CSV table of C-alpha atoms in Angstrom, one decimal:
chain,number,residue,atom,x,y,z
A,1,UNK,CA,167.4,37.2,94.8
A,2,UNK,CA,164.2,38.8,96.2
A,3,UNK,CA,162.8,37.0,99.2
A,4,UNK,CA,159.4,38.6,98.7
A,5,UNK,CA,159.0,37.3,95.2
A,6,UNK,CA,156.7,34.3,94.9
A,7,UNK,CA,158.6,31.0,94.6
A,8,UNK,CA,158.5,29.6,91.0
A,9,UNK,CA,160.4,26.9,89.2
A,10,UNK,CA,161.9,27.9,85.9
A,11,UNK,CA,164.2,26.6,83.3
A,12,UNK,CA,167.5,28.6,82.9
A,13,UNK,CA,170.0,28.7,80.1
A,14,UNK,CA,173.4,30.2,79.6
A,15,UNK,CA,174.0,33.4,77.7
A,16,UNK,CA,177.6,34.3,76.7
A,17,UNK,CA,178.9,37.9,76.8
A,18,UNK,CA,182.2,38.8,75.1
A,19,UNK,CA,184.0,41.8,76.6
A,20,UNK,CA,187.3,43.3,75.5
A,21,UNK,CA,190.3,43.0,77.9
A,22,UNK,CA,190.0,46.1,80.1
A,23,UNK,CA,193.8,46.0,80.7
A,24,UNK,CA,194.2,47.2,77.1
A,25,UNK,CA,192.3,50.4,77.7
A,26,UNK,CA,195.6,52.4,77.8
A,27,UNK,CA,196.2,51.7,74.1
A,28,UNK,CA,193.1,53.7,73.2
A,29,UNK,CA,194.9,56.9,74.2
A,30,UNK,CA,197.9,56.2,71.9
A,31,UNK,CA,198.3,57.3,68.3
A,32,UNK,CA,199.7,53.9,67.4
A,33,UNK,CA,197.2,51.2,66.4
A,34,UNK,CA,196.4,49.0,69.4
A,35,UNK,CA,197.4,45.4,69.5
A,36,UNK,CA,194.6,42.8,69.0
A,37,UNK,CA,192.4,42.9,72.1
A,38,UNK,CA,192.0,39.6,74.0
A,39,UNK,CA,188.6,38.6,75.1
A,40,UNK,CA,187.1,36.6,77.9
A,41,UNK,CA,183.7,35.2,78.6
A,42,UNK,CA,181.3,35.4,81.5
A,43,UNK,CA,178.7,32.7,81.9
A,44,UNK,CA,175.5,34.1,83.3
A,45,UNK,CA,172.5,32.0,84.3
A,46,UNK,CA,169.5,33.7,82.9
A,47,UNK,CA,165.8,33.0,82.6
A,48,UNK,CA,164.8,32.2,79.0
A,49,UNK,CA,163.0,35.5,78.6
A,50,UNK,CA,165.9,37.5,79.8
A,51,UNK,CA,168.3,35.5,77.6
A,52,UNK,CA,166.1,36.1,74.6
A,53,UNK,CA,166.0,39.8,75.3
A,54,UNK,CA,169.8,40.0,75.6
A,55,UNK,CA,170.2,38.2,72.3
A,56,UNK,CA,167.9,40.7,70.6
A,57,UNK,CA,169.8,43.7,72.0
A,58,UNK,CA,171.9,44.0,68.9
A,59,UNK,CA,168.7,44.4,66.8
A,60,UNK,CA,167.3,47.1,69.1
A,61,UNK,CA,169.6,48.7,71.5
A,62,UNK,CA,166.8,50.7,73.0
A,63,UNK,CA,164.3,47.8,73.4
A,64,UNK,CA,162.6,47.8,76.8
A,65,UNK,CA,160.3,45.0,78.1
A,66,UNK,CA,157.2,47.0,79.2
A,67,UNK,CA,155.3,43.8,80.2
A,68,UNK,CA,157.6,42.8,83.0
A,69,UNK,CA,155.8,41.9,86.2
A,70,UNK,CA,156.2,44.6,88.8
A,71,UNK,CA,158.2,43.5,91.8
A,72,UNK,CA,158.6,45.7,94.9
A,73,UNK,CA,162.3,46.1,95.7
A,74,UNK,CA,162.6,49.3,97.7
A,75,UNK,CA,162.3,49.3,101.5
A,76,UNK,CA,159.7,52.0,101.5
A,77,UNK,CA,157.2,50.1,99.3
A,78,UNK,CA,154.3,48.8,101.3
A,79,UNK,CA,153.1,45.2,100.9
A,80,UNK,CA,149.7,43.7,101.4
A,81,UNK,CA,149.0,42.9,105.0
A,82,UNK,CA,151.5,45.4,106.4
A,83,UNK,CA,149.0,48.2,107.0
A,84,UNK,CA,145.3,48.8,107.7
A,85,UNK,CA,144.9,52.5,106.5
A,86,UNK,CA,146.2,54.2,103.4
A,87,UNK,CA,146.2,57.9,102.5
A,88,UNK,CA,145.5,58.4,98.8
A,89,UNK,CA,146.5,61.6,97.1
A,90,UNK,CA,143.3,62.2,95.3
A,91,UNK,CA,142.4,64.4,92.3
A,92,UNK,CA,139.0,62.9,91.5
A,93,UNK,CA,140.0,62.0,88.0
A,94,UNK,CA,140.0,58.6,86.2
A,95,UNK,CA,143.3,57.3,87.6
A,96,UNK,CA,142.8,58.2,91.3
A,97,UNK,CA,139.1,57.2,91.3
A,98,UNK,CA,139.9,53.8,90.0
A,99,UNK,CA,142.8,53.6,92.6
A,100,UNK,CA,140.4,54.4,95.4
A,101,UNK,CA,138.4,51.2,94.7
A,102,UNK,CA,141.4,49.2,93.6
A,103,UNK,CA,143.4,49.8,96.8
A,104,UNK,CA,140.5,48.8,99.0
A,105,UNK,CA,140.1,45.5,97.1
A,106,UNK,CA,143.8,44.7,96.4
A,107,UNK,CA,145.2,45.7,99.8
A,108,UNK,CA,142.1,45.0,101.9
A,109,UNK,CA,142.5,48.3,103.8
A,110,UNK,CA,140.7,51.5,104.6
A,111,UNK,CA,141.4,54.6,102.5
A,112,UNK,CA,141.4,58.2,103.4
A,113,UNK,CA,141.7,60.6,100.5
A,114,UNK,CA,143.6,63.9,100.4
A,115,UNK,CA,143.0,66.7,97.9
A,116,UNK,CA,145.3,69.7,98.4
A,117,UNK,CA,144.2,73.0,97.0
A,118,UNK,CA,147.2,74.9,95.6
A,119,UNK,CA,145.2,77.1,93.2
A,120,UNK,CA,144.2,74.7,90.5
A,121,UNK,CA,141.3,76.1,88.5
A,122,UNK,CA,139.9,73.0,86.8
A,123,UNK,CA,138.7,71.2,89.9
A,124,UNK,CA,135.4,71.3,91.8
A,125,UNK,CA,136.8,70.5,95.3
A,126,UNK,CA,133.4,69.8,97.0
A,127,UNK,CA,132.4,67.5,94.1
A,128,UNK,CA,135.7,65.7,94.5
A,129,UNK,CA,135.2,65.2,98.2
A,130,UNK,CA,131.6,63.8,97.8
A,131,UNK,CA,132.8,61.5,95.1
A,132,UNK,CA,135.5,60.0,97.3
A,133,UNK,CA,133.0,59.4,100.1
A,134,UNK,CA,130.6,57.6,97.7
A,135,UNK,CA,133.5,55.4,96.5
A,136,UNK,CA,134.1,54.1,100.0
A,137,UNK,CA,136.7,56.5,101.4
A,138,UNK,CA,136.8,56.4,105.2
A,139,UNK,CA,137.2,60.2,105.0
A,140,UNK,CA,137.9,62.7,102.3
A,141,UNK,CA,140.1,65.6,103.3
A,142,UNK,CA,140.3,68.9,101.2
A,143,UNK,CA,143.1,71.1,102.4
A,144,UNK,CA,143.4,74.7,101.4
A,145,UNK,CA,147.2,75.4,101.0
A,146,UNK,CA,147.0,78.3,98.6
A,147,UNK,CA,148.4,81.0,100.9
A,148,UNK,CA,151.1,78.7,102.4
A,149,UNK,CA,152.1,77.6,98.9
A,150,UNK,CA,152.5,81.2,97.8
A,151,UNK,CA,154.1,82.6,101.0
A,152,UNK,CA,156.6,79.8,101.6
A,153,UNK,CA,157.4,78.3,98.2
A,154,UNK,CA,156.5,80.8,95.5
A,155,UNK,CA,158.1,83.6,97.4
A,156,UNK,CA,161.4,81.6,97.3
A,157,UNK,CA,160.8,80.8,93.7
A,158,UNK,CA,160.6,84.5,92.8
A,159,UNK,CA,163.6,85.4,94.9
A,160,UNK,CA,165.5,82.6,93.1
A,161,UNK,CA,164.3,83.7,89.6
A,162,UNK,CA,163.0,80.1,89.1
A,163,UNK,CA,163.9,78.8,85.7
A,164,UNK,CA,164.6,75.2,84.7
A,165,UNK,CA,166.3,74.8,81.3
A,166,UNK,CA,164.7,77.9,79.7
A,167,UNK,CA,161.4,79.4,80.9
A,168,UNK,CA,159.9,76.7,83.1
A,169,UNK,CA,159.2,78.2,86.5
A,170,UNK,CA,159.0,74.7,88.0
A,171,UNK,CA,155.4,74.9,89.1
A,172,UNK,CA,154.9,71.1,89.3
A,173,UNK,CA,158.1,70.4,91.4
A,174,UNK,CA,157.1,73.1,93.9
A,175,UNK,CA,153.6,71.8,94.1
A,176,UNK,CA,154.9,68.3,95.0
A,177,UNK,CA,156.8,69.8,97.9
A,178,UNK,CA,153.6,71.4,99.3
A,179,UNK,CA,151.4,68.3,98.7
A,180,UNK,CA,154.0,66.0,100.3
A,181,UNK,CA,154.2,68.1,103.4
A,182,UNK,CA,150.4,68.2,103.8
A,183,UNK,CA,150.2,64.5,103.1
A,184,UNK,CA,152.7,63.6,105.9
A,185,UNK,CA,150.8,65.8,108.3
A,186,UNK,CA,147.4,64.3,107.3
A,187,UNK,CA,148.7,60.7,107.5
A,188,UNK,CA,149.8,61.4,111.1
A,189,UNK,CA,146.4,62.8,112.0
A,190,UNK,CA,144.5,59.9,110.6
A,191,UNK,CA,146.9,57.1,111.6
A,192,UNK,CA,147.8,56.1,108.1
A,193,UNK,CA,150.8,53.9,107.7
A,194,UNK,CA,151.0,54.3,103.9
A,195,UNK,CA,150.6,57.0,101.3
A,196,UNK,CA,149.5,56.2,97.8
A,197,UNK,CA,150.0,58.4,94.7
A,198,UNK,CA,149.0,58.3,91.1
A,199,UNK,CA,152.3,58.7,89.3
A,200,UNK,CA,153.6,56.5,86.6
A,201,UNK,CA,157.0,54.7,86.6
A,202,UNK,CA,158.4,57.0,83.9
A,203,UNK,CA,158.0,60.4,85.4
A,204,UNK,CA,159.6,62.8,87.9
A,205,UNK,CA,156.7,63.0,90.4
A,206,UNK,CA,157.1,59.5,91.7
A,207,UNK,CA,160.6,60.4,92.8
A,208,UNK,CA,159.4,63.7,94.4
A,209,UNK,CA,156.5,62.2,96.3
A,210,UNK,CA,158.3,59.1,97.6
A,211,UNK,CA,161.5,61.0,98.4
A,212,UNK,CA,159.8,63.8,100.3
A,213,UNK,CA,157.3,61.5,102.2
A,214,UNK,CA,160.0,59.2,103.4
A,215,UNK,CA,162.3,62.1,104.2
A,216,UNK,CA,159.7,63.9,106.4
A,217,UNK,CA,158.6,60.6,108.1
A,218,UNK,CA,160.9,57.6,107.4
A,219,UNK,CA,158.3,55.3,109.1
A,220,UNK,CA,155.8,56.0,106.3
A,221,UNK,CA,155.7,53.7,103.2
A,222,UNK,CA,154.3,54.2,99.8
A,223,UNK,CA,152.3,52.4,97.1
A,224,UNK,CA,152.1,53.4,93.4
A,225,UNK,CA,149.2,51.6,91.8
A,226,UNK,CA,150.0,52.7,88.3
A,227,UNK,CA,153.3,51.0,88.5
A,228,UNK,CA,151.6,47.8,89.8
A,229,UNK,CA,148.4,47.2,88.1
A,230,UNK,CA,149.4,47.2,84.4
A,231,UNK,CA,146.1,48.8,83.2
A,232,UNK,CA,146.0,51.3,80.3
A,233,UNK,CA,143.3,53.9,79.8
A,234,UNK,CA,140.9,51.5,78.2
A,235,UNK,CA,141.3,49.0,81.0
A,236,UNK,CA,140.8,51.7,83.6
A,237,UNK,CA,137.6,52.8,82.0
A,238,UNK,CA,136.4,49.2,81.8
A,239,UNK,CA,137.3,48.8,85.5
A,240,UNK,CA,135.4,51.9,86.4
A,241,UNK,CA,132.3,50.7,84.6
A,242,UNK,CA,132.5,47.3,86.2
A,243,UNK,CA,132.7,48.8,89.7
A,244,UNK,CA,130.2,51.6,89.1
A,245,UNK,CA,132.8,54.3,89.5
A,246,UNK,CA,131.4,57.5,87.9
A,247,UNK,CA,133.8,59.1,85.4
A,248,UNK,CA,133.2,62.1,83.2
A,249,UNK,CA,132.9,61.2,79.5
A,250,UNK,CA,134.9,63.8,77.6
A,251,UNK,CA,135.8,64.0,74.0
A,252,UNK,CA,139.0,62.0,73.6
A,253,UNK,CA,142.1,64.1,73.7
A,254,UNK,CA,145.7,63.1,73.5
A,255,UNK,CA,146.7,65.8,76.0
A,256,UNK,CA,147.1,65.6,79.8
A,257,UNK,CA,147.5,68.5,82.2
A,258,UNK,CA,148.7,69.2,85.7
A,259,UNK,CA,148.1,72.6,87.2
A,260,UNK,CA,148.4,74.8,90.3
A,261,UNK,CA,148.4,78.6,90.7
A,262,UNK,CA,152.1,78.8,89.5
A,263,UNK,CA,151.9,76.8,86.2
A,264,UNK,CA,149.9,74.5,84.0
A,265,UNK,CA,151.8,71.7,82.3
A,266,UNK,CA,150.6,70.1,79.1
A,267,UNK,CA,151.9,66.8,77.7
A,268,UNK,CA,150.9,64.2,75.1
A,269,UNK,CA,149.9,64.2,71.5
A,270,UNK,CA,152.1,66.4,69.2
A,271,UNK,CA,153.8,67.9,72.3
A,272,UNK,CA,155.7,64.6,72.8
A,273,UNK,CA,157.4,64.6,69.4
A,274,UNK,CA,159.9,67.5,68.9
A,275,UNK,CA,159.6,67.1,65.1
A,276,UNK,CA,155.9,68.1,65.2
A,277,UNK,CA,154.4,71.6,65.7
A,278,UNK,CA,152.0,71.6,68.7
A,279,UNK,CA,148.7,73.2,67.9
A,280,UNK,CA,148.7,75.7,70.8
A,281,UNK,CA,145.2,76.9,70.1
A,282,UNK,CA,144.0,73.4,71.0
A,283,UNK,CA,146.4,72.9,73.8
A,284,UNK,CA,146.5,76.1,75.9
A,285,UNK,CA,144.2,76.0,78.9
A,286,UNK,CA,145.0,79.4,80.4
A,287,UNK,CA,146.7,81.6,77.8
A,288,UNK,CA,145.7,83.1,74.5
A,289,UNK,CA,148.1,82.7,71.6
A,290,UNK,CA,150.0,85.9,70.6
A,291,UNK,CA,147.8,86.1,67.5
A,292,UNK,CA,144.7,86.1,69.7
A,293,UNK,CA,146.0,88.6,72.3
A,294,UNK,CA,144.8,92.3,72.3
A,295,UNK,CA,146.4,94.8,69.9
A,296,UNK,CA,147.0,97.3,72.8
A,297,UNK,CA,149.8,96.7,75.4
A,298,UNK,CA,149.1,96.8,79.1
A,299,UNK,CA,151.3,98.1,81.9
A,300,UNK,CA,151.6,96.6,85.3
A,301,UNK,CA,153.4,98.2,88.3
A,302,UNK,CA,154.7,95.7,90.8
A,303,UNK,CA,156.1,96.7,94.2
A,304,UNK,CA,158.7,94.5,96.0
A,305,UNK,CA,159.9,94.3,99.5
A,306,UNK,CA,163.0,92.2,100.2
A,307,UNK,CA,162.5,90.3,97.0
A,308,UNK,CA,158.8,89.5,97.4
A,309,UNK,CA,155.9,91.2,95.5
A,310,UNK,CA,153.7,93.1,98.0
A,311,UNK,CA,151.5,95.3,95.8
A,312,UNK,CA,150.1,95.4,92.2
A,313,UNK,CA,149.2,98.7,90.5
A,314,UNK,CA,149.5,100.5,93.9
A,315,UNK,CA,147.2,98.1,95.8
A,316,UNK,CA,148.7,96.0,98.6
A,317,UNK,CA,147.7,92.4,98.3
A,318,UNK,CA,148.8,89.0,99.6
A,319,UNK,CA,151.1,87.1,97.3
A,320,UNK,CA,148.5,84.5,96.3
A,321,UNK,CA,146.2,87.2,95.2
A,322,UNK,CA,148.9,89.0,93.2
A,323,UNK,CA,149.8,85.7,91.5
A,324,UNK,CA,146.1,85.1,90.6
A,325,UNK,CA,145.7,88.6,89.1
A,326,UNK,CA,148.9,88.4,87.2
A,327,UNK,CA,147.9,85.0,85.8
A,328,UNK,CA,144.6,86.5,84.5
A,329,UNK,CA,146.2,89.6,82.9
A,330,UNK,CA,149.2,87.7,81.6
A,331,UNK,CA,147.1,84.9,80.1
A,332,UNK,CA,145.0,87.6,78.2
A,333,UNK,CA,148.2,88.9,76.6
A,334,UNK,CA,149.6,85.4,75.9
A,335,UNK,CA,152.8,85.7,78.0
A,336,UNK,CA,154.7,83.0,79.8
A,337,UNK,CA,154.0,80.2,77.3
A,338,UNK,CA,157.0,77.9,76.9
A,339,UNK,CA,157.7,74.9,74.7
A,340,UNK,CA,160.6,73.2,76.5
A,341,UNK,CA,162.9,70.3,75.7
A,342,UNK,CA,163.3,68.9,79.1
A,343,UNK,CA,165.6,66.5,80.9
A,344,UNK,CA,163.7,64.3,83.3
A,345,UNK,CA,165.2,62.8,86.4
A,346,UNK,CA,164.7,59.3,85.1
A,347,UNK,CA,166.9,59.9,82.1
A,348,UNK,CA,164.2,60.7,79.5
A,349,UNK,CA,164.4,63.6,77.1
A,350,UNK,CA,160.8,65.0,76.7
A,351,UNK,CA,159.0,68.1,75.5
A,352,UNK,CA,156.3,69.9,77.5
A,353,UNK,CA,154.1,73.0,76.9
A,354,UNK,CA,154.1,75.2,80.0
A,355,UNK,CA,151.8,78.1,80.8
A,356,UNK,CA,153.2,80.2,83.7
A,357,UNK,CA,152.1,83.8,83.0
A,358,UNK,CA,152.2,85.1,86.5
A,359,UNK,CA,155.6,83.5,87.1
A,360,UNK,CA,157.0,84.9,84.0
A,361,UNK,CA,155.8,88.4,84.8
A,362,UNK,CA,156.9,88.4,88.5
A,363,UNK,CA,160.3,86.8,87.8
A,364,UNK,CA,161.1,89.2,85.0
A,365,UNK,CA,160.3,92.1,87.2
A,366,UNK,CA,162.2,90.7,90.2
A,367,UNK,CA,165.3,89.8,88.2
A,368,UNK,CA,165.7,93.3,86.7
A,369,UNK,CA,165.2,94.9,90.1
A,370,UNK,CA,167.7,92.6,91.7
A,371,UNK,CA,170.3,93.5,89.0
A,372,UNK,CA,169.7,97.2,89.6
A,373,UNK,CA,170.6,96.9,93.3
A,374,UNK,CA,173.4,94.3,93.1
A,375,UNK,CA,177.0,94.5,92.0
A,376,UNK,CA,178.4,92.8,88.9
A,377,UNK,CA,180.0,90.1,91.0
A,378,UNK,CA,176.8,89.6,93.0
A,379,UNK,CA,174.8,89.2,89.8
A,380,UNK,CA,177.2,86.7,88.4
A,381,UNK,CA,177.2,84.5,91.4
A,382,UNK,CA,173.4,84.9,91.8
A,383,UNK,CA,172.9,83.5,88.3
A,384,UNK,CA,174.8,80.4,89.2
A,385,UNK,CA,173.0,79.9,92.5
A,386,UNK,CA,169.6,80.5,90.9
A,387,UNK,CA,170.4,77.8,88.3
A,388,UNK,CA,171.5,75.4,91.0
A,389,UNK,CA,168.4,76.1,93.1
A,390,UNK,CA,166.2,75.3,90.1
A,391,UNK,CA,167.9,72.1,89.2
A,392,UNK,CA,167.8,70.8,92.8
A,393,UNK,CA,164.2,71.8,93.2
A,394,UNK,CA,163.3,70.0,90.0
A,395,UNK,CA,165.3,67.0,91.1
A,396,UNK,CA,163.4,66.3,94.3
A,397,UNK,CA,166.2,67.7,96.5
A,398,UNK,CA,164.2,70.3,98.4
A,399,UNK,CA,165.2,69.0,101.8
A,400,UNK,CA,168.9,68.4,100.9
A,401,UNK,CA,171.2,70.4,103.2
A,402,UNK,CA,172.7,72.2,100.3
A,403,UNK,CA,169.3,73.8,99.6
A,404,UNK,CA,169.4,75.4,103.0
A,405,UNK,CA,172.7,77.0,102.3
A,406,UNK,CA,171.7,78.1,98.8
A,407,UNK,CA,168.5,79.6,100.2
A,408,UNK,CA,170.5,81.5,102.8
A,409,UNK,CA,172.6,83.1,100.1
A,410,UNK,CA,169.5,83.9,98.0
A,411,UNK,CA,167.7,85.5,101.0
A,412,UNK,CA,170.8,87.5,101.9
A,413,UNK,CA,171.0,89.0,98.5
A,414,UNK,CA,167.3,89.8,98.4
A,415,UNK,CA,167.4,91.8,101.6
A,416,UNK,CA,168.0,94.9,99.4
A,417,UNK,CA,165.6,94.0,96.5
A,418,UNK,CA,163.0,96.6,97.3
A,419,UNK,CA,161.4,99.0,94.9
A,420,UNK,CA,158.8,99.2,92.1
A,421,UNK,CA,158.9,97.8,88.5
A,422,UNK,CA,156.8,98.7,85.5
A,423,UNK,CA,156.2,95.9,83.1
A,424,UNK,CA,154.6,96.1,79.6
A,425,UNK,CA,152.7,93.1,78.2
A,426,UNK,CA,152.1,92.8,74.5
A,427,UNK,CA,151.3,89.8,72.3
A,428,UNK,CA,153.3,87.2,74.2
A,429,UNK,CA,156.2,89.5,75.2
A,430,UNK,CA,157.2,90.9,78.6
A,431,UNK,CA,159.2,94.1,78.7
A,432,UNK,CA,160.5,95.7,81.9
A,433,UNK,CA,160.2,99.3,80.9
A,434,UNK,CA,161.0,101.2,84.2
A,435,UNK,CA,162.2,100.5,87.7
A,436,UNK,CA,163.3,102.4,90.8
A,437,UNK,CA,164.6,101.4,94.2
A,438,UNK,CA,166.0,103.2,97.3
A,439,UNK,CA,168.9,100.8,97.1
A,440,UNK,CA,169.7,101.4,93.4
A,441,UNK,CA,173.4,101.4,92.3
A,442,UNK,CA,172.6,103.5,89.3
A,443,UNK,CA,174.0,107.0,89.5
A,444,UNK,CA,172.8,109.3,86.7
A,445,UNK,CA,175.8,111.7,87.1
A,446,UNK,CA,178.2,108.8,86.7
A,447,UNK,CA,176.4,106.8,83.9
A,448,UNK,CA,175.2,109.6,81.6
A,449,UNK,CA,177.0,110.2,78.3
A,450,UNK,CA,176.3,113.9,78.6
A,451,UNK,CA,179.1,116.1,79.7
A,452,UNK,CA,179.7,115.9,83.5
A,453,UNK,CA,182.5,116.3,86.0
A,454,UNK,CA,181.5,113.3,88.3
A,455,UNK,CA,183.3,110.6,86.4
A,456,UNK,CA,187.0,111.2,86.1
A,457,UNK,CA,187.9,110.0,82.6
A,458,UNK,CA,191.6,110.7,83.3
A,459,UNK,CA,191.6,107.5,85.3
A,460,UNK,CA,190.4,105.3,82.4
A,461,UNK,CA,193.7,104.8,80.6
A,462,UNK,CA,195.5,103.7,83.7
A,463,UNK,CA,192.7,101.3,84.5
A,464,UNK,CA,192.8,99.8,81.0
A,465,UNK,CA,196.6,99.3,81.3
A,466,UNK,CA,196.3,97.4,84.5
A,467,UNK,CA,193.2,95.5,83.5
A,468,UNK,CA,194.9,94.2,80.3
A,469,UNK,CA,198.3,93.4,81.9
A,470,UNK,CA,197.8,89.7,82.4
A,471,UNK,CA,196.2,89.1,79.0
A,472,UNK,CA,199.0,91.1,77.2
A,473,UNK,CA,201.8,89.4,79.1
A,474,UNK,CA,200.5,85.9,78.5
A,475,UNK,CA,199.9,86.6,74.8
A,476,UNK,CA,203.5,87.6,74.4
A,477,UNK,CA,204.7,84.3,75.9
A,478,UNK,CA,202.5,81.8,74.1
A,479,UNK,CA,200.6,82.1,70.9
A,480,UNK,CA,197.3,80.2,71.0
A,481,UNK,CA,196.2,78.6,67.6
A,482,UNK,CA,193.7,80.7,65.8
A,483,UNK,CA,194.1,83.8,68.0
A,484,UNK,CA,197.3,85.3,66.8
A,485,UNK,CA,197.7,87.9,64.1
A,486,UNK,CA,200.8,86.1,62.8
A,487,UNK,CA,198.6,83.1,61.9
A,488,UNK,CA,196.0,85.1,59.9
A,489,UNK,CA,196.0,85.2,56.1
A,490,UNK,CA,197.8,88.3,54.6
A,491,UNK,CA,194.5,89.9,53.6
A,492,UNK,CA,193.1,89.4,57.2
A,493,UNK,CA,196.3,91.0,58.6
A,494,UNK,CA,195.9,94.0,56.3
A,495,UNK,CA,192.3,94.4,57.3
A,496,UNK,CA,193.1,94.2,61.0
A,497,UNK,CA,195.9,96.8,60.6
A,498,UNK,CA,193.5,99.1,58.9
């Protein structure tokens, strides 16, 4: 029962579900055939449409009713009449431009727009601001967060060797952290009770925005017009024409993009279907393909202090500038392009094309330098902590207490990650070719295969005997299937003896 849903009178009917007796579950673990399972029935009063959908479930186990009326059920979802001013996260594109007018009409409120600059290259920020004002915004805020984004979030991403499921440096999740923080601050400044975003009901970003906004200020509420209005692209264009909303008429493309200085995400078209080969030459916005890249490699020298890049090719720069330059150079050589099969928060399996050249370069350099100055045990644990950091950041958990503890460990290990790294870029490949650090654990006299007196090889045999003691002892007590010489075929035994 939802007290906020309009009262309607409807006919109901009964749908019968048959379930096996759960008490018989223990028989499923036996090697004997289970006895016949009793069944019982549950009578459920259902609306006709729901009952019909349940009856059709056998024909299509994955059928989803996409025409269901949207009903607000969460406590943080704002309703008409509860607020007078809304802050809209505004990009100036089709969706958010239509939203700006739609929110004013549907919720009868004033709208302030917010555009956060985190290094996106495709936007004309002044044009976006003027467009918002013309469409009736009470005010249009453009906030430059490039340096804060780099110094606070990207620095931690580098120290954490950011990588979600194989090469994605989680540019979009990090961007949502920054935008949400600025949005909460701007809402307080303008007295906005509600923040609106342009995310769909199928993606991760709705979870990120609404989670972070309500975490940073539990008094704020959210609206998500795309979840509510039921318009597709054609309907949005028609709405825009009807209400004199200027939109750029571009050649129809199946691809959509989201970018900031750390990554550019491509979705749609052939990208969506893993059985198809995405035409990268039509998709990539930043990077050349390896075939288009120069025939000559290029070297970069990156200096790190306590895990953070501080200079590029001998020139000290702020991190946002280093990222920008590495993006330009890396894109020219086609590095940092990833086609990723990705697990979304909402349970969907999707594919995306990610361009993150600067991230790929800086993380490769950092990771190698970190391994040089850390012990085997430190590197092993750091790999686990990096993975956990990436999964939690992706999963809208930036403000979860466990992230504070993980970040403390990561920062501690990075205290000694200081030095310089030389990286070679060539036709889509990144190679770390040289590195040095005042904290290196490499000792040439110990590691060289040339004759030397530093490493005492007389100690090796005793070390081997003790190192192998537990394995040898257990193997003599119990023979594990497939791992014993006695179980090998005669020919295999003979080969092993030889």
